[in-house]
Coordinates of C-alpha atoms and ligand atoms in Angstrom, one line a residue:
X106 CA 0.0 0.0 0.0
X107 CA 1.1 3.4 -0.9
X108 CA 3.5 4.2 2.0
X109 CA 1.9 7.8 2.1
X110 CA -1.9 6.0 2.7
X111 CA -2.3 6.2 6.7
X112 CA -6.1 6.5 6.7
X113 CA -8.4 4.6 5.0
X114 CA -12.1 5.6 4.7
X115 CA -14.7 3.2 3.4
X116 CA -18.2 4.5 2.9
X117 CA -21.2 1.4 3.3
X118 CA -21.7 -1.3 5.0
X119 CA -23.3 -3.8 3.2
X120 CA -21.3 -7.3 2.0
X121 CA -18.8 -5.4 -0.5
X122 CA -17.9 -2.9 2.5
X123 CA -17.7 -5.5 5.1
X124 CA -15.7 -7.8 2.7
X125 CA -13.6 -5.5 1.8
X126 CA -12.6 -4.1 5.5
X127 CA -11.5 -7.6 6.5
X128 CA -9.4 -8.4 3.7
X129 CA -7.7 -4.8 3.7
X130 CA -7.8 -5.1 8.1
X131 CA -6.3 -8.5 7.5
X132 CA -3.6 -8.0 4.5
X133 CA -2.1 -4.7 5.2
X134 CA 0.7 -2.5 7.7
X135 CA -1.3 -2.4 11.0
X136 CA -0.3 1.2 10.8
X137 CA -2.7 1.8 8.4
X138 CA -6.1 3.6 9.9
X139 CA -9.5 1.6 8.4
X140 CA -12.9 3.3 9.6
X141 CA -16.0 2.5 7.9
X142 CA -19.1 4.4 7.3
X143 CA -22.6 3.1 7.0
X144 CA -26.1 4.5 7.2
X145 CA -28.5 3.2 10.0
X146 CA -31.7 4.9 8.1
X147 CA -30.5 3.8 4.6
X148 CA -29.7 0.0 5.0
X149 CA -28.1 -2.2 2.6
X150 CA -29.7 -4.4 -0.5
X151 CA -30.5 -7.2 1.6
X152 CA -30.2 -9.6 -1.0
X153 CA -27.2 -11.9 -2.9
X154 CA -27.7 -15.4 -1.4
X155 CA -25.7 -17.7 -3.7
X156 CA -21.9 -17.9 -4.1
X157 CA -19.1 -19.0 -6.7
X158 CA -16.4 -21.2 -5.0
X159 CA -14.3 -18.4 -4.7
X160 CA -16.2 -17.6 -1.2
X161 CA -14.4 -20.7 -0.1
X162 CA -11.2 -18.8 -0.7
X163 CA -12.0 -15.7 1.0
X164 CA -12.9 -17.4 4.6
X165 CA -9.7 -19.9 4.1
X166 CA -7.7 -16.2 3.5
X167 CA -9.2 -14.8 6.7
X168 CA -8.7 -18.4 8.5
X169 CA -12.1 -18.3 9.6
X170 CA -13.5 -22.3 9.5
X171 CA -17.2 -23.2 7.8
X172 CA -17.9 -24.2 11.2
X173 CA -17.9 -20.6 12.2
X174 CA -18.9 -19.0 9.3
X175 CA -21.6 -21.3 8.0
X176 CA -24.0 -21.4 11.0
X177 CA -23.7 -17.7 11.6
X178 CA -24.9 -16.9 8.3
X179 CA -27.7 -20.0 8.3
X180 CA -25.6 -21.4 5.1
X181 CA -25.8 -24.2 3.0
X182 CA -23.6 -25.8 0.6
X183 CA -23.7 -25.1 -3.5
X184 CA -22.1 -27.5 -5.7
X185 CA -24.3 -25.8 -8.8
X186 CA -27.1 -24.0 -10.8
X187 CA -29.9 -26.2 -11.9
X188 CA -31.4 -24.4 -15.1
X189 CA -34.9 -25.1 -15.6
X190 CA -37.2 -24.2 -18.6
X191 CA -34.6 -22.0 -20.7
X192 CA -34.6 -24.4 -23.8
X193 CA -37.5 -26.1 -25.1
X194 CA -35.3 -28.4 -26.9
X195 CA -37.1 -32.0 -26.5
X196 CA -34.5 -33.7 -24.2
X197 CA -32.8 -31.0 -23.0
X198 CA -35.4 -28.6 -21.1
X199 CA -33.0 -28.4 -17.9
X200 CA -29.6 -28.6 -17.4
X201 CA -26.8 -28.4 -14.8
X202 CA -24.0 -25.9 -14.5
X203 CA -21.4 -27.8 -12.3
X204 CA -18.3 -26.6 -10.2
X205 CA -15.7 -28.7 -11.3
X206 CA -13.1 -30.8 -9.6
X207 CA -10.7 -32.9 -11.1
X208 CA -13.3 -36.0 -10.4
X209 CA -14.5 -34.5 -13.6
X210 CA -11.7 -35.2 -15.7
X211 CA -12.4 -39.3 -17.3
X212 CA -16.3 -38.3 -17.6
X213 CA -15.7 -35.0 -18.3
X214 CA -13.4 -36.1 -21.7
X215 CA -16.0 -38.1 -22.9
X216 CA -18.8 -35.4 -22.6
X217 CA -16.6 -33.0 -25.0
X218 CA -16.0 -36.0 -27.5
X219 CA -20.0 -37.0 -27.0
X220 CA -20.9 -33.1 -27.7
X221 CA -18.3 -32.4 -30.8
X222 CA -19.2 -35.4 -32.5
X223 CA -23.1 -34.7 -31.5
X224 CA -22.4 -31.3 -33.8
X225 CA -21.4 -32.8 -36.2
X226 CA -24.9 -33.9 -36.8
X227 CA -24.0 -37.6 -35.3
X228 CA -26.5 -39.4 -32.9
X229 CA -25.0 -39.4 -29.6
X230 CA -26.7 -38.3 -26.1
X231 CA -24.5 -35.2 -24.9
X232 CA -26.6 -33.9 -22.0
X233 CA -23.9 -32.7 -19.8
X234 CA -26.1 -33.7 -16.6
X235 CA -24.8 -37.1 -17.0
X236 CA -20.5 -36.5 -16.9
X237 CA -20.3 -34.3 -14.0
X238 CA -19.9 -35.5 -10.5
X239 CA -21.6 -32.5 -8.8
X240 CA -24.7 -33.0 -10.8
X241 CA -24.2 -36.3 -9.0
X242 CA -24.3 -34.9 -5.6
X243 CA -26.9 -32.5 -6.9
X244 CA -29.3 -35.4 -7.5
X245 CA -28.1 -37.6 -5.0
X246 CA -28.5 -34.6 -1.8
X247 CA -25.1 -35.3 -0.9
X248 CA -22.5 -32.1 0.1
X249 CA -19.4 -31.5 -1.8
X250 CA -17.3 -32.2 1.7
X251 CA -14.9 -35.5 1.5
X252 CA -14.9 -38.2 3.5
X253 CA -11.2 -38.6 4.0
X254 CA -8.3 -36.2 2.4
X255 CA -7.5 -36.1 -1.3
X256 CA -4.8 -34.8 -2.7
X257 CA -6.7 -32.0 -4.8
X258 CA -10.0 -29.3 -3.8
X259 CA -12.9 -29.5 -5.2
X260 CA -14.6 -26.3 -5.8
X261 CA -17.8 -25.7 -4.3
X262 CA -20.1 -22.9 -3.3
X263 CA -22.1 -21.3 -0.6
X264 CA -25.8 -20.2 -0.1
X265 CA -26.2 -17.8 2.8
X266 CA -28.3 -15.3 4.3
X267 CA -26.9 -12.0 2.9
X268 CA -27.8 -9.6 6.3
X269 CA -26.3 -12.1 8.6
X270 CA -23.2 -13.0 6.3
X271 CA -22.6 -9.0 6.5
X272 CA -23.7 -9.0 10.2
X273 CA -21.0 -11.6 10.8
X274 CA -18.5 -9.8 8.5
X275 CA -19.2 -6.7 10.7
X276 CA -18.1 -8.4 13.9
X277 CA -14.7 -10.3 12.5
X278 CA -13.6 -6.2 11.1
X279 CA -14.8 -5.3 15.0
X280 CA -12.5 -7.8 16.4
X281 CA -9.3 -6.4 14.2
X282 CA -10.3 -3.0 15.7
X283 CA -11.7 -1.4 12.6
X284 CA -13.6 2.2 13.3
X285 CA -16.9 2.0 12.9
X286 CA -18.8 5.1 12.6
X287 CA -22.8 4.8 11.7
X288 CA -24.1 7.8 10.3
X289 CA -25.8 9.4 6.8
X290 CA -22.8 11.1 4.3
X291 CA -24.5 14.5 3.1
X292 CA -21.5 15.7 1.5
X293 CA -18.4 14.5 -0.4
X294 CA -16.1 17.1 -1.1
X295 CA -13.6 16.9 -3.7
X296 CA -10.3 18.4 -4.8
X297 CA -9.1 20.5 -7.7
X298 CA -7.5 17.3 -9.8
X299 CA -11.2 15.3 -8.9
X300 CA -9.6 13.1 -6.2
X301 CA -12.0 12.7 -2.9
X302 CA -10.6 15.0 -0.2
X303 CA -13.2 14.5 2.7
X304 CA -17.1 13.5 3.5
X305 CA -19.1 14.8 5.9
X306 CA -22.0 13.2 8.1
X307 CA -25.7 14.8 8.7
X308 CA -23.8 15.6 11.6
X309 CA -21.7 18.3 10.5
X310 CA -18.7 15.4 11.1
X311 CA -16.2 15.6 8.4
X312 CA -14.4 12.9 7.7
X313 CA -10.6 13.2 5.9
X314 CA -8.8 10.3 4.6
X315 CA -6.0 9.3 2.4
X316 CA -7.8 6.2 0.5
X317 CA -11.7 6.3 -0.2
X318 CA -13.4 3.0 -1.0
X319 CA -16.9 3.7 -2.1
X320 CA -19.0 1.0 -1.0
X321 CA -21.9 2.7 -0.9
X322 CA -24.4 0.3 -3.6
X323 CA -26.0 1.4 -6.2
X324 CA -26.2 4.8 -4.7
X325 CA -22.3 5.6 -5.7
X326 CA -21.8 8.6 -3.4
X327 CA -18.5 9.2 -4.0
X328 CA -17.7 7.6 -7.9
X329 CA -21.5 8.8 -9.7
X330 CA -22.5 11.6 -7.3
X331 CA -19.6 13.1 -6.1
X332 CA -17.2 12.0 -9.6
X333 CA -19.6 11.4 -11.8
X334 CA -17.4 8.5 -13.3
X335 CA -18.2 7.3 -17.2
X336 CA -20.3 4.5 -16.8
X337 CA -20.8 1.4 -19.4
X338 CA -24.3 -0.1 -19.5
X339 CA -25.2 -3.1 -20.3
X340 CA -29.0 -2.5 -21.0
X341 CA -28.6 -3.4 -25.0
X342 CA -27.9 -6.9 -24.0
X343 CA -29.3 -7.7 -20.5
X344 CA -32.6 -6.3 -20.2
X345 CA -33.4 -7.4 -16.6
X346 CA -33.7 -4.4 -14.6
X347 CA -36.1 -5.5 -11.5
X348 CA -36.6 -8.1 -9.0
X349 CA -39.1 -9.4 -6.2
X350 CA -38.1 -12.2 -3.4
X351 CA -39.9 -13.8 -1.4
X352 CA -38.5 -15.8 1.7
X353 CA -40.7 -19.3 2.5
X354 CA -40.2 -21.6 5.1
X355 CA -38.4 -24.6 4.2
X356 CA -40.3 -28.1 3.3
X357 CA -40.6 -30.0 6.7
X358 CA -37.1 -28.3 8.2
X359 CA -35.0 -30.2 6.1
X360 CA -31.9 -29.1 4.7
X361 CA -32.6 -29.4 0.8
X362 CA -30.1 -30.5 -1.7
X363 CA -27.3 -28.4 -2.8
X364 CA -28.0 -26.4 -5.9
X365 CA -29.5 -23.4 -7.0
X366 CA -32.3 -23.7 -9.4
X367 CA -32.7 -21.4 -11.7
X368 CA -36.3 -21.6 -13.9
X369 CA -37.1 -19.3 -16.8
X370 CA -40.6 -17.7 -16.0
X371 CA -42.7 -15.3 -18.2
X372 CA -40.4 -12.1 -18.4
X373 CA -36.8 -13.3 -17.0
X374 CA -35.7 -16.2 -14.2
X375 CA -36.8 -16.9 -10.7
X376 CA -34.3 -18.3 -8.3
X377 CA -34.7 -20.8 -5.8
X378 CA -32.0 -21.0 -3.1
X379 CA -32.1 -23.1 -0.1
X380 CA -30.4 -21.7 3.4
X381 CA -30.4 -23.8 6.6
X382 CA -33.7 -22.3 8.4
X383 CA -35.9 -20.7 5.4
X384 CA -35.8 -20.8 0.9
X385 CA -34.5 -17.5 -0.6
X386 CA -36.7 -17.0 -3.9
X387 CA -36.9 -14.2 -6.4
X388 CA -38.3 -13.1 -10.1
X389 CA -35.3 -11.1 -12.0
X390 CA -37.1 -9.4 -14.7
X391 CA -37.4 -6.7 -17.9
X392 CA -39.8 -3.7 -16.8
X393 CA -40.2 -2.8 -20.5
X394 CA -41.9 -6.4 -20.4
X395 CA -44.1 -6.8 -16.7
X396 CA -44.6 -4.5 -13.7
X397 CA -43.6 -5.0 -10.3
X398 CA -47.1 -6.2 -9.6
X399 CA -47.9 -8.9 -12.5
X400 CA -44.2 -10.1 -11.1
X401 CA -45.1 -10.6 -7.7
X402 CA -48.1 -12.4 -8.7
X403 CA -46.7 -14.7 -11.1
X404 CA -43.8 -15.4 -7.9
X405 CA -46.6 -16.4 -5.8
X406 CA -48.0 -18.3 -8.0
X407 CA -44.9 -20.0 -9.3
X408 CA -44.3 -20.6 -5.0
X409 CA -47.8 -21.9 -4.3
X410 CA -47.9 -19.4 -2.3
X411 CA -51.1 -18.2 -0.8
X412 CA -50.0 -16.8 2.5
X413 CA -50.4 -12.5 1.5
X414 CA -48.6 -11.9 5.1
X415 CA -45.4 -13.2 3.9
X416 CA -43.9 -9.5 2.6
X417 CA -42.0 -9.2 -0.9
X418 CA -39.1 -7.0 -1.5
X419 CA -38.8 -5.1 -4.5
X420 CA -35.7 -4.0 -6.2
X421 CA -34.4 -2.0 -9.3
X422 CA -31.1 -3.0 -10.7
X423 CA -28.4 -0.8 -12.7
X424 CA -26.8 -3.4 -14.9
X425 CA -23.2 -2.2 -16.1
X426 CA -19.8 -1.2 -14.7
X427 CA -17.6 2.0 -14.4
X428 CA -15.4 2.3 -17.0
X429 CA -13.0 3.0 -13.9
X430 CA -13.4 1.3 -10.7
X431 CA -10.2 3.0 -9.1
X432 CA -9.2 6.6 -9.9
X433 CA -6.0 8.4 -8.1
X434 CA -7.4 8.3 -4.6
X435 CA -11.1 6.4 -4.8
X436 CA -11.8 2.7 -5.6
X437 CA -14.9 1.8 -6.0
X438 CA -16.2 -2.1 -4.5
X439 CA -19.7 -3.6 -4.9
X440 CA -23.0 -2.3 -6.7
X441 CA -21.3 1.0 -6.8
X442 CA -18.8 -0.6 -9.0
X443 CA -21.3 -1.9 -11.6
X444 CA -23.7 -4.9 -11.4
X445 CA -24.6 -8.1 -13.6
X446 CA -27.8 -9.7 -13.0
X447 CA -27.7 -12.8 -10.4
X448 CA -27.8 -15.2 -13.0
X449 CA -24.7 -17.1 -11.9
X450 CA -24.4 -15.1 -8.3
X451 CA -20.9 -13.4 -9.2
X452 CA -21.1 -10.4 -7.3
X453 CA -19.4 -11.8 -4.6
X454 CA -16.8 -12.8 -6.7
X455 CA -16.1 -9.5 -8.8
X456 CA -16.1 -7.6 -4.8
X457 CA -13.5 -10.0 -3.7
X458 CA -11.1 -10.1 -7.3
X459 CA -11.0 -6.1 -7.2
X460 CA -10.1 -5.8 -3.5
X461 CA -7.6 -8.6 -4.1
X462 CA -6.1 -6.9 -6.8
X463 CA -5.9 -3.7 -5.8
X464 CA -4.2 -4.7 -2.1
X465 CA -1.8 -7.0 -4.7
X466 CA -1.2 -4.2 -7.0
X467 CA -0.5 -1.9 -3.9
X468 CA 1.9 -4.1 -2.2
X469 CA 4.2 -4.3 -5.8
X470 CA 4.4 -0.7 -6.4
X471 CA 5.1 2.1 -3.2
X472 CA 2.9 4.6 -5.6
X473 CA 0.7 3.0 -8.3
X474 CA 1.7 4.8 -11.2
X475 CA -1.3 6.0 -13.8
X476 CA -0.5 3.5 -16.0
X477 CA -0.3 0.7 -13.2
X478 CA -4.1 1.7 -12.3
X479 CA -5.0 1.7 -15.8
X480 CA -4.1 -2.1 -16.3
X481 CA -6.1 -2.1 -13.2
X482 CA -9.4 -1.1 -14.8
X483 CA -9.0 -2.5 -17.8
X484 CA -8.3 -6.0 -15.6
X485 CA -11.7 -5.6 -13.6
X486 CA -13.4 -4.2 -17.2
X487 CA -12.5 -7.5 -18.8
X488 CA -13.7 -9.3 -16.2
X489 CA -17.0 -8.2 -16.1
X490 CA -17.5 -8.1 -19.8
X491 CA -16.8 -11.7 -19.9
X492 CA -19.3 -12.6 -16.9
X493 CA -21.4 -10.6 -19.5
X494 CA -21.3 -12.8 -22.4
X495 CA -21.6 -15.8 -20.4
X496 CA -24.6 -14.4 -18.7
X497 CA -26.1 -13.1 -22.1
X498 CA -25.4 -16.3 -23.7
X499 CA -28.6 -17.9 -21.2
X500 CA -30.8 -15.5 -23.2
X501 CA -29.4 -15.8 -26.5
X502 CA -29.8 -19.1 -26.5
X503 CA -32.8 -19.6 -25.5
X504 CA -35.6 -21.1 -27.3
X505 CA -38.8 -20.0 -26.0
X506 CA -41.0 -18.9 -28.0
X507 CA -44.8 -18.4 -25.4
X508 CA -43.8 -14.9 -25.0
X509 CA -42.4 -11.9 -26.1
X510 CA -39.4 -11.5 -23.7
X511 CA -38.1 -14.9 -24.3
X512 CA -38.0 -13.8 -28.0
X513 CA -37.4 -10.3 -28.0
X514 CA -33.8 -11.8 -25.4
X515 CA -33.2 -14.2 -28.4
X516 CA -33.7 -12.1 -31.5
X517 CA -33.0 -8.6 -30.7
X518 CA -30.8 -7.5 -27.6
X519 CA -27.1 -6.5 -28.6
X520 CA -25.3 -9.6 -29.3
X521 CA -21.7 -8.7 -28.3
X522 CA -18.9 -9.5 -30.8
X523 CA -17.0 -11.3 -28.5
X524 CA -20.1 -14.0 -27.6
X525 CA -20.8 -13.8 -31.4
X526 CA -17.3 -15.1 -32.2
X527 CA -18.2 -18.2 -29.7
X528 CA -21.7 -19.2 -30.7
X529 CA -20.5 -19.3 -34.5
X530 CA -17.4 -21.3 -33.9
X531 CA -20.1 -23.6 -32.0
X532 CA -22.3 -23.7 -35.0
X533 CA -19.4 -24.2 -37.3
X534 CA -18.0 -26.9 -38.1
X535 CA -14.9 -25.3 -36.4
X536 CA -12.6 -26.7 -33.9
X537 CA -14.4 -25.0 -30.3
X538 CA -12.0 -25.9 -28.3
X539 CA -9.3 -23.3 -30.6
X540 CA -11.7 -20.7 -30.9
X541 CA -12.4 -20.9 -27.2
X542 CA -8.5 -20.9 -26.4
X543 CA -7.8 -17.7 -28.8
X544 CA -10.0 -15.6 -26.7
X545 CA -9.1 -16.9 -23.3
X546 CA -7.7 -13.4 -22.8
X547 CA -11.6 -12.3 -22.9
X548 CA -12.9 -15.1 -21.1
X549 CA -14.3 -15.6 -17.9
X550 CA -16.1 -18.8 -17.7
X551 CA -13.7 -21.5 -19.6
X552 CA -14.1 -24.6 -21.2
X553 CA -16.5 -26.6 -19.1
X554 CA -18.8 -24.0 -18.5
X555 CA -18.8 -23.2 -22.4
X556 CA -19.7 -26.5 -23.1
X557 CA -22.5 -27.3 -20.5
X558 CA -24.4 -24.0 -21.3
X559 CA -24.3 -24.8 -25.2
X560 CA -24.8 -28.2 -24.9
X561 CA -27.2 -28.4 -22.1
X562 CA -29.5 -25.9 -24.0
X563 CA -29.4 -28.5 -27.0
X564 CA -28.1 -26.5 -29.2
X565 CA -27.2 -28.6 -32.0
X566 CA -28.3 -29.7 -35.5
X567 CA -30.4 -31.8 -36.3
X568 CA -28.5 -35.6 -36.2
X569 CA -28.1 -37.1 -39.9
X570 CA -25.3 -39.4 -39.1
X571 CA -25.6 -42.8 -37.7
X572 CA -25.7 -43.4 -34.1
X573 CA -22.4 -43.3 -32.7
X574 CA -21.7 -45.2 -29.8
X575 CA -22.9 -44.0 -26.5
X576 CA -20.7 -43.8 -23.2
X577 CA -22.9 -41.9 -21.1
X578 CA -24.2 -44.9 -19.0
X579 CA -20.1 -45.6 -18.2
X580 CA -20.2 -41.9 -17.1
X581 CA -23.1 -41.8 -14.9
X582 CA -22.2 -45.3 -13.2
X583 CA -18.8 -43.7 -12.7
X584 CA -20.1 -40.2 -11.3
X585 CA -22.2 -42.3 -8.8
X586 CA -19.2 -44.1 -7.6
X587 CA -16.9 -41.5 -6.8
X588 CA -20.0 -39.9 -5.0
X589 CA -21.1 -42.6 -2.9
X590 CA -16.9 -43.3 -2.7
X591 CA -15.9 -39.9 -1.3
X592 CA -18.6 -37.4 0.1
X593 CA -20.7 -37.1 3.1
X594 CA -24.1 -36.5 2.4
X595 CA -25.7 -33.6 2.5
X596 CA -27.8 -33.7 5.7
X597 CA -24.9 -35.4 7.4
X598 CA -22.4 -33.0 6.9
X599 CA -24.8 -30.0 7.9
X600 CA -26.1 -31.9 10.6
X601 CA -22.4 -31.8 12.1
X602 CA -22.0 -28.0 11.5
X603 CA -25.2 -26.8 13.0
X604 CA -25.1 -29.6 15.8
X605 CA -28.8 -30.6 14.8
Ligands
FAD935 P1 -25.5 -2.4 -0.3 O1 -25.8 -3.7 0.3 O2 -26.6 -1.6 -1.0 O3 -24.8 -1.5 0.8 C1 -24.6 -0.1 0.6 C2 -24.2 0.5 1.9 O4 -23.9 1.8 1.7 C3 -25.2 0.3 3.0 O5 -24.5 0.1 4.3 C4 -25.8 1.7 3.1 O6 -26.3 2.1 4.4 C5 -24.6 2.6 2.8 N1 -24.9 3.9 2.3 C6 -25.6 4.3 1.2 N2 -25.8 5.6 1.1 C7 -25.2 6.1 2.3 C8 -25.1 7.4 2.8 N3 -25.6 8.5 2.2 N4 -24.5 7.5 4.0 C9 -23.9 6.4 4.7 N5 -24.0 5.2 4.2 C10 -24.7 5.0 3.0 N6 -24.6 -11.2 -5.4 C11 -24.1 -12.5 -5.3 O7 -22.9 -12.6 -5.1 N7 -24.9 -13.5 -5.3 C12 -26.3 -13.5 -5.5 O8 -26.9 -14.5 -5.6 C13 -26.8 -12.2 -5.7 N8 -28.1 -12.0 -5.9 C14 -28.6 -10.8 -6.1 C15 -30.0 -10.6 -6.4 C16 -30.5 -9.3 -6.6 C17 -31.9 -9.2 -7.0 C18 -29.6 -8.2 -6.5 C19 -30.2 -6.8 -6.8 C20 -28.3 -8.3 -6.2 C21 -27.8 -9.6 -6.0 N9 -26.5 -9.8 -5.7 C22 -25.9 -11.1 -5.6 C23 -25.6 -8.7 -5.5 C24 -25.3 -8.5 -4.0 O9 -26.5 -8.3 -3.3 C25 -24.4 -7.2 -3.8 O10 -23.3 -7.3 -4.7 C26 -23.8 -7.3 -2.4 O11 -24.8 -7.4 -1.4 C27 -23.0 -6.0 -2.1 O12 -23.8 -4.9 -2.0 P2 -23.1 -3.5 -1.6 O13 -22.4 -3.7 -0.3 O14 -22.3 -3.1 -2.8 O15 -24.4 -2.6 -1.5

């Protein structure tokens, strides 16, 4: 860190605050000031209840166990998405996006021969449900924990009730002495070359710092109100820009398996998580398509659920980034930084890769040159764009056609060049796997992932070649093994953490 930064202000305290204050509290000279600011009247999003595996990483950097962590925050395991209803393909209606481990590998071989000879119009089941052993343990309700130590991870994520994971976040930073001042910024004052030089509280408190980190949501005090930073949206492609949840109790008090499902409704995707005490559910949806009412109702409905006392929360969402999350003295960490819909719960993620890499970048250089921070930006940029065109590939391939939406996302949002160059390599008669390692550079979401979402939607052509010989059952059987083989079931292994 800049060996001139001695005080560090960061402004919210919602998860990308929170996370952020632990990692910089944890990682950097203990000379080094951290207070944070948050709002009492304001509150935070109160949403974001699914994780990437990278979660795992964060707690194993702070050295603070699952069996901390985990009941604190009522969560569950995630070992993937379950997506339901995007493809109307006969055969391949749902499909599972896995987190990998190297389990995967044998099966995982013969679902990319299955699906490249089943594009090139042969007869061969490529359903990717079948080669990958979390859709196993998906299936099967069993957790992604081992029985006995191997010599490799396997990647798994979390589901988790977003207040209490911040709750719990806020404690851990309060235990590494971090000041904590709750109160409502009126005013962010800045200097002649833009850079933040103090904010001040209702209160008439003014607050000076060296470092600002603007965590304050979609709000932006500091980077849209206060900077008025350029800002790339990504309305032309993803046209979601609401959402309603709903939390129900869970069936019978059960822990439930391990996967998010993810079902295409009318006008976008409702999400179905499941947390140790209660189900997190919610509609992501266009605007330009259904109101906030018709949404709620077709939630209900989709829930069964009759019970009108049971409150929903609705939310607008500002789907983009800044073309700058860190500029000379003000980084910007969370929904203030820019926002993709939920779709494959990355937010998380993209909170903890920019606070990585900004302590990283701080600890190689004494004063990040403009340059340095540049790469920086254009780093976090590339990132997001390619969570983009993953995301925007869900729509794009769809193949709906009951209502408007479902077309209007296939035909006629902005089809980025970059996921164009994939999808056409795909329906070529192209070698994917070189098209998909020339743009690694631009992509987030690698090979795997490529191929369950393209596969799993069904999108192939029509088979004229004889039937090739099939190996799925040999995958399944083997999946099954190394589940039963290796990993604790579900129940059991929550059972143990929440001493149940
Ligand atoms: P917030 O939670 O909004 O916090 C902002 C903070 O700033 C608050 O503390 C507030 O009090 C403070 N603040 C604002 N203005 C002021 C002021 N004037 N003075 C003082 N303080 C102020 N992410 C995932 O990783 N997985 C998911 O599954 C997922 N699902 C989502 C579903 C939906 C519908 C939405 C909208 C988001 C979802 N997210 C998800 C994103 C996730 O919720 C956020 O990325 C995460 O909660 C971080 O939010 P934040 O801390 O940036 O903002």
């Amino acid at each position: 860190m800049d060996s001139n930064v001695t005080k560090i202000i960061i402004v919210g305290g919602g998860s990308a605050g929170w996370m952020a204050a632990n990692s910089i509290l944890s990682q950097l000279n203990k000379n080094i000031k951290v207070t944070l600011v948050e709002s009492e009247t304001i509150g935070t999003i109160g949403v974001g209840e699914g994780s990437t595996p990278y979660l795992k990483e964060y707690f194993k950097a702070l050295n603070i166990p699952e069996s901390e962590w985990m009941p604190a925050c009522n969560a569950t395991y995630k070992v993937g998405i379950d997506f339901v209803n995007w493809s109307t393909v006969k055969g391949y209606e749902s499909y599972f996006h896995p987190f990998f481990s190297q389990f995967d590998l044998k099966p995982a071989k013969l679902f990319f021969d299955n699906t490249n000879k089943r594009r090139m119009q042969h007869s061969i089941n490529a359903h990717p449900n079948h080669y990958f052993v979390a859709a196993h343990l998906a299936a099967l309700n069993y957790s992604p924990i081992v029985k006995e130590k191997i010599p490799f991870d396997v990647d798994y994520g979390y589901h988790f009730d977003s207040v209490k994971l911040g709750l719990f976040l806020k404690r851990k930073a309060k235990e590494r002495n971090i000041n904590h001042i709750v109160a409502n910024i009126e005013k962010v004052s800045t200097k002649d070359d833009g850079d933040i030089s103090s904010i001040s509280t209702q209160c008439g408190k003014k607050l000076t710092g060296d470092l600002f980190i603007d965590c304050s949501g979609f709000a932006g005090l500091l980077v849209n109100k206060a900077q008025n930073r350029c800002f790339t949206s990504y309305a032309d492609s993803l046209i979601n820009d609401s959402a309603v949840a709903i939390q129900t109790p869970l069936d019978n008090n059960e822990f439930a398996s391990p996967l998010t499902i993810s079902k295409a409704l009318e006008c976008g995707w409702s999400w179905k998580i499941p947390l140790a005490n209660r189900w997190g559910n919610g509609y992501v949806y266009s605007s330009q398509f259904t109101t906030a009412e018709d949404a709620e109702i077709e939630l209900r409905k989709e829930l069964g659920l009759t019970d009108k006392t049971i409150k929903a929360k609705h939310l607008k969402m500002r789907v983009g980034r800044l073309d700058e999350h860190w500029r000379g003295n003000c980084l910007a960490v969370g929904l203030s930084q820019g926002f993709i819909e939920p779709l494959e719960a990355t937010a998380l993620m993209l909170i903890q890769l920019t606070i990585d890499r900004f302590i990283q970048v701080n600890n190689q250089h004494t004063i990040p040159s403009k340059g340095t921070i540049d790469t920086f930006n254009t780093e976090i940029n590339t990132t997001f764009d390619g969570i983009r065109d993953y995301i925007l590939a869900h729509y794009k391939l769809n193949s709906r056609t009951d209502t408007a939406y479902w077309r209007h996302c296939r035909d006629h949002v902005n089809e980025t060049k970059s996921l164009a160059k994939i999808l056409d390599a795909w329906d070529s008669e192209l070698n994917f796997d070189d098209t998909l390692a020339k743009n690694k550079s631009q992509l987030v979401y690698l090979k795997p992932s490529w191929y369950c979402i393209l596969a799993g939607m069904g999108r192939f052509p029509k088979a004229t070649k004889a039937d090739c010989e099939s190996n799925q059952k040999s995958a399944n059987e083997y999946c099954k093994a190394i589940v039963e083989s290796y990993f604790i079931k579900n129940h059991e292994q929550l059972n143990t953490l929440y001493n149940r």
